[in-house]
Amino acid sequence: MHVTVDQDRCCSSGQCVLTAPEVFDQNEQDGLVRLLQDRPALALLPALRTAAALCPGGAITVTAPAAGGESGA
């Protein structure tokens, strides 16, 4: 699984941090998303999909592995 964020689209709502704090944080100065890990464990996939869906700026992309693909970290 791979996660990317587009800081140009981030509007600093913080929904990602509330939903998946293991993966996302916010910059203290401007509130923009910070990616803590770009290849998180597969067990976090449901939370990451929720974070992407809740992101008002559409700044989060989650690419899940195909069936039988990577097992996660």
mmCIF file with all atom_site columns, C-alpha atoms in Angstrom:
data_model
loop_
_atom_site.group_PDB
_atom_site.id
_atom_site.type_symbol
_atom_site.label_atom_id
_atom_site.label_alt_id
_atom_site.label_comp_id
_atom_site.label_asym_id
_atom_site.label_entity_id
_atom_site.label_seq_id
_atom_site.pdbx_PDB_ins_code
_atom_site.Cartn_x
_atom_site.Cartn_y
_atom_site.Cartn_z
_atom_site.occupancy
_atom_site.B_iso_or_equiv
_atom_site.pdbx_formal_charge
_atom_site.auth_seq_id
_atom_site.auth_comp_id
_atom_site.auth_asym_id
_atom_site.auth_atom_id
_atom_site.pdbx_PDB_model_num
ATOM 1  C CA . MET A 1 1  ? 0.000   0.000   0.000  1.00 0.00 ? 1  MET A CA 1
ATOM 2  C CA . HIS A 1 2  ? 1.199   3.498   -0.773 1.00 0.00 ? 2  HIS A CA 1
ATOM 3  C CA . VAL A 1 3  ? -0.055  6.859   0.512  1.00 0.00 ? 3  VAL A CA 1
ATOM 4  C CA . THR A 1 4  ? 0.641   10.255  -1.033 1.00 0.00 ? 4  THR A CA 1
ATOM 5  C CA . VAL A 1 5  ? -0.463  13.753  -0.085 1.00 0.00 ? 5  VAL A CA 1
ATOM 6  C CA . ASP A 1 6  ? -0.709  16.869  -2.222 1.00 0.00 ? 6  ASP A CA 1
ATOM 7  C CA . GLN A 1 7  ? 0.112   19.807  0.042  1.00 0.00 ? 7  GLN A CA 1
ATOM 8  C CA . ASP A 1 8  ? -1.101  22.230  -2.630 1.00 0.00 ? 8  ASP A CA 1
ATOM 9  C CA . ARG A 1 9  ? -4.610  20.778  -2.195 1.00 0.00 ? 9  ARG A CA 1
ATOM 10 C CA . CYS A 1 10 ? -4.468  20.533  1.608  1.00 0.00 ? 10 CYS A CA 1
ATOM 11 C CA . CYS A 1 11 ? -6.806  22.984  3.364  1.00 0.00 ? 11 CYS A CA 1
ATOM 12 C CA . SER A 1 12 ? -5.604  22.150  6.907  1.00 0.00 ? 12 SER A CA 1
ATOM 13 C CA . SER A 1 13 ? -8.873  20.666  8.183  1.00 0.00 ? 13 SER A CA 1
ATOM 14 C CA . GLY A 1 14 ? -7.019  18.023  10.221 1.00 0.00 ? 14 GLY A CA 1
ATOM 15 C CA . GLN A 1 15 ? -9.473  15.209  9.455  1.00 0.00 ? 15 GLN A CA 1
ATOM 16 C CA . CYS A 1 16 ? -6.600  12.985  8.334  1.00 0.00 ? 16 CYS A CA 1
ATOM 17 C CA . VAL A 1 17 ? -4.776  13.420  11.646 1.00 0.00 ? 17 VAL A CA 1
ATOM 18 C CA . LEU A 1 18 ? -7.914  12.618  13.622 1.00 0.00 ? 18 LEU A CA 1
ATOM 19 C CA . THR A 1 19 ? -8.628  9.542   11.492 1.00 0.00 ? 19 THR A CA 1
ATOM 20 C CA . ALA A 1 20 ? -5.125  8.069   11.091 1.00 0.00 ? 20 ALA A CA 1
ATOM 21 C CA . PRO A 1 21 ? -2.640  9.729   13.480 1.00 0.00 ? 21 PRO A CA 1
ATOM 22 C CA . GLU A 1 22 ? -0.136  6.924   12.858 1.00 0.00 ? 22 GLU A CA 1
ATOM 23 C CA . VAL A 1 23 ? 0.231   8.122   9.271  1.00 0.00 ? 23 VAL A CA 1
ATOM 24 C CA . PHE A 1 24 ? -0.592  11.853  9.262  1.00 0.00 ? 24 PHE A CA 1
ATOM 25 C CA . ASP A 1 25 ? 0.411   14.917  11.254 1.00 0.00 ? 25 ASP A CA 1
ATOM 26 C CA . GLN A 1 26 ? 0.017   18.645  10.726 1.00 0.00 ? 26 GLN A CA 1
ATOM 27 C CA . ASN A 1 27 ? 2.765   21.225  10.369 1.00 0.00 ? 27 ASN A CA 1
ATOM 28 C CA . GLU A 1 28 ? 2.656   23.436  13.460 1.00 0.00 ? 28 GLU A CA 1
ATOM 29 C CA . GLN A 1 29 ? 3.298   26.622  11.462 1.00 0.00 ? 29 GLN A CA 1
ATOM 30 C CA . ASP A 1 30 ? 0.827   26.371  8.585  1.00 0.00 ? 30 ASP A CA 1
ATOM 31 C CA . GLY A 1 31 ? -1.377  23.405  9.518  1.00 0.00 ? 31 GLY A CA 1
ATOM 32 C CA . LEU A 1 32 ? -0.620  21.542  6.288  1.00 0.00 ? 32 LEU A CA 1
ATOM 33 C CA . VAL A 1 33 ? -0.585  17.764  6.290  1.00 0.00 ? 33 VAL A CA 1
ATOM 34 C CA . ARG A 1 34 ? 2.678   15.946  6.992  1.00 0.00 ? 34 ARG A CA 1
ATOM 35 C CA . LEU A 1 35 ? 3.013   12.332  5.925  1.00 0.00 ? 35 LEU A CA 1
ATOM 36 C CA . LEU A 1 36 ? 4.665   10.298  8.686  1.00 0.00 ? 36 LEU A CA 1
ATOM 37 C CA . GLN A 1 37 ? 4.882   7.083   6.662  1.00 0.00 ? 37 GLN A CA 1
ATOM 38 C CA . ASP A 1 38 ? 4.158   6.542   2.990  1.00 0.00 ? 38 ASP A CA 1
ATOM 39 C CA . ARG A 1 39 ? 3.929   2.741   3.173  1.00 0.00 ? 39 ARG A CA 1
ATOM 40 C CA . PRO A 1 40 ? 1.920   1.988   6.319  1.00 0.00 ? 40 PRO A CA 1
ATOM 41 C CA . ALA A 1 41 ? 0.717   -1.410  7.444  1.00 0.00 ? 41 ALA A CA 1
ATOM 42 C CA . LEU A 1 42 ? -2.141  -2.886  5.460  1.00 0.00 ? 42 LEU A CA 1
ATOM 43 C CA . ALA A 1 43 ? -4.182  -3.044  8.675  1.00 0.00 ? 43 ALA A CA 1
ATOM 44 C CA . LEU A 1 44 ? -4.523  0.761   8.446  1.00 0.00 ? 44 LEU A CA 1
ATOM 45 C CA . LEU A 1 45 ? -6.212  0.619   5.033  1.00 0.00 ? 45 LEU A CA 1
ATOM 46 C CA . PRO A 1 46 ? -9.776  1.200   6.341  1.00 0.00 ? 46 PRO A CA 1
ATOM 47 C CA . ALA A 1 47 ? -8.693  4.283   8.328  1.00 0.00 ? 47 ALA A CA 1
ATOM 48 C CA . LEU A 1 48 ? -6.688  5.605   5.380  1.00 0.00 ? 48 LEU A CA 1
ATOM 49 C CA . ARG A 1 49 ? -9.613  5.207   3.008  1.00 0.00 ? 49 ARG A CA 1
ATOM 50 C CA . THR A 1 50 ? -11.774 7.091   5.499  1.00 0.00 ? 50 THR A CA 1
ATOM 51 C CA . ALA A 1 51 ? -9.165  9.852   5.820  1.00 0.00 ? 51 ALA A CA 1
ATOM 52 C CA . ALA A 1 52 ? -9.018  10.209  2.032  1.00 0.00 ? 52 ALA A CA 1
ATOM 53 C CA . ALA A 1 53 ? -12.824 10.326  1.800  1.00 0.00 ? 53 ALA A CA 1
ATOM 54 C CA . LEU A 1 54 ? -13.088 12.947  4.567  1.00 0.00 ? 54 LEU A CA 1
ATOM 55 C CA . CYS A 1 55 ? -10.363 15.200  3.157  1.00 0.00 ? 55 CYS A CA 1
ATOM 56 C CA . PRO A 1 56 ? -12.203 18.298  1.880  1.00 0.00 ? 56 PRO A CA 1
ATOM 57 C CA . GLY A 1 57 ? -9.333  19.217  -0.435 1.00 0.00 ? 57 GLY A CA 1
ATOM 58 C CA . GLY A 1 58 ? -8.923  15.746  -1.908 1.00 0.00 ? 58 GLY A CA 1
ATOM 59 C CA . ALA A 1 59 ? -5.252  15.883  -0.953 1.00 0.00 ? 59 ALA A CA 1
ATOM 60 C CA . ILE A 1 60 ? -4.843  12.214  0.032  1.00 0.00 ? 60 ILE A CA 1
ATOM 61 C CA . THR A 1 61 ? -4.329  9.319   -2.358 1.00 0.00 ? 61 THR A CA 1
ATOM 62 C CA . VAL A 1 62 ? -4.252  5.730   -1.123 1.00 0.00 ? 62 VAL A CA 1
ATOM 63 C CA . THR A 1 63 ? -3.096  3.037   -3.515 1.00 0.00 ? 63 THR A CA 1
ATOM 64 C CA . ALA A 1 64 ? -4.021  -0.387  -2.165 1.00 0.00 ? 64 ALA A CA 1
ATOM 65 C CA . PRO A 1 65 ? -2.255  -3.549  -3.304 1.00 0.00 ? 65 PRO A CA 1
ATOM 66 C CA . ALA A 1 66 ? -3.940  -5.997  -5.637 1.00 0.00 ? 66 ALA A CA 1
ATOM 67 C CA . ALA A 1 67 ? -5.298  -9.172  -4.045 1.00 0.00 ? 67 ALA A CA 1
ATOM 68 C CA . GLY A 1 68 ? -2.380  -11.354 -2.995 1.00 0.00 ? 68 GLY A CA 1
ATOM 69 C CA . GLY A 1 69 ? -0.023  -8.354  -3.175 1.00 0.00 ? 69 GLY A CA 1
ATOM 70 C CA . GLU A 1 70 ? 2.114   -6.855  -0.449 1.00 0.00 ? 70 GLU A CA 1
ATOM 71 C CA . SER A 1 71 ? 1.369   -7.814  3.133  1.00 0.00 ? 71 SER A CA 1
ATOM 72 C CA . GLY A 1 72 ? 2.090   -4.432  4.761  1.00 0.00 ? 72 GLY A CA 1
ATOM 73 C CA . ALA A 1 73 ? 4.826   -3.391  7.148  1.00 0.00 ? 73 ALA A CA 1
#
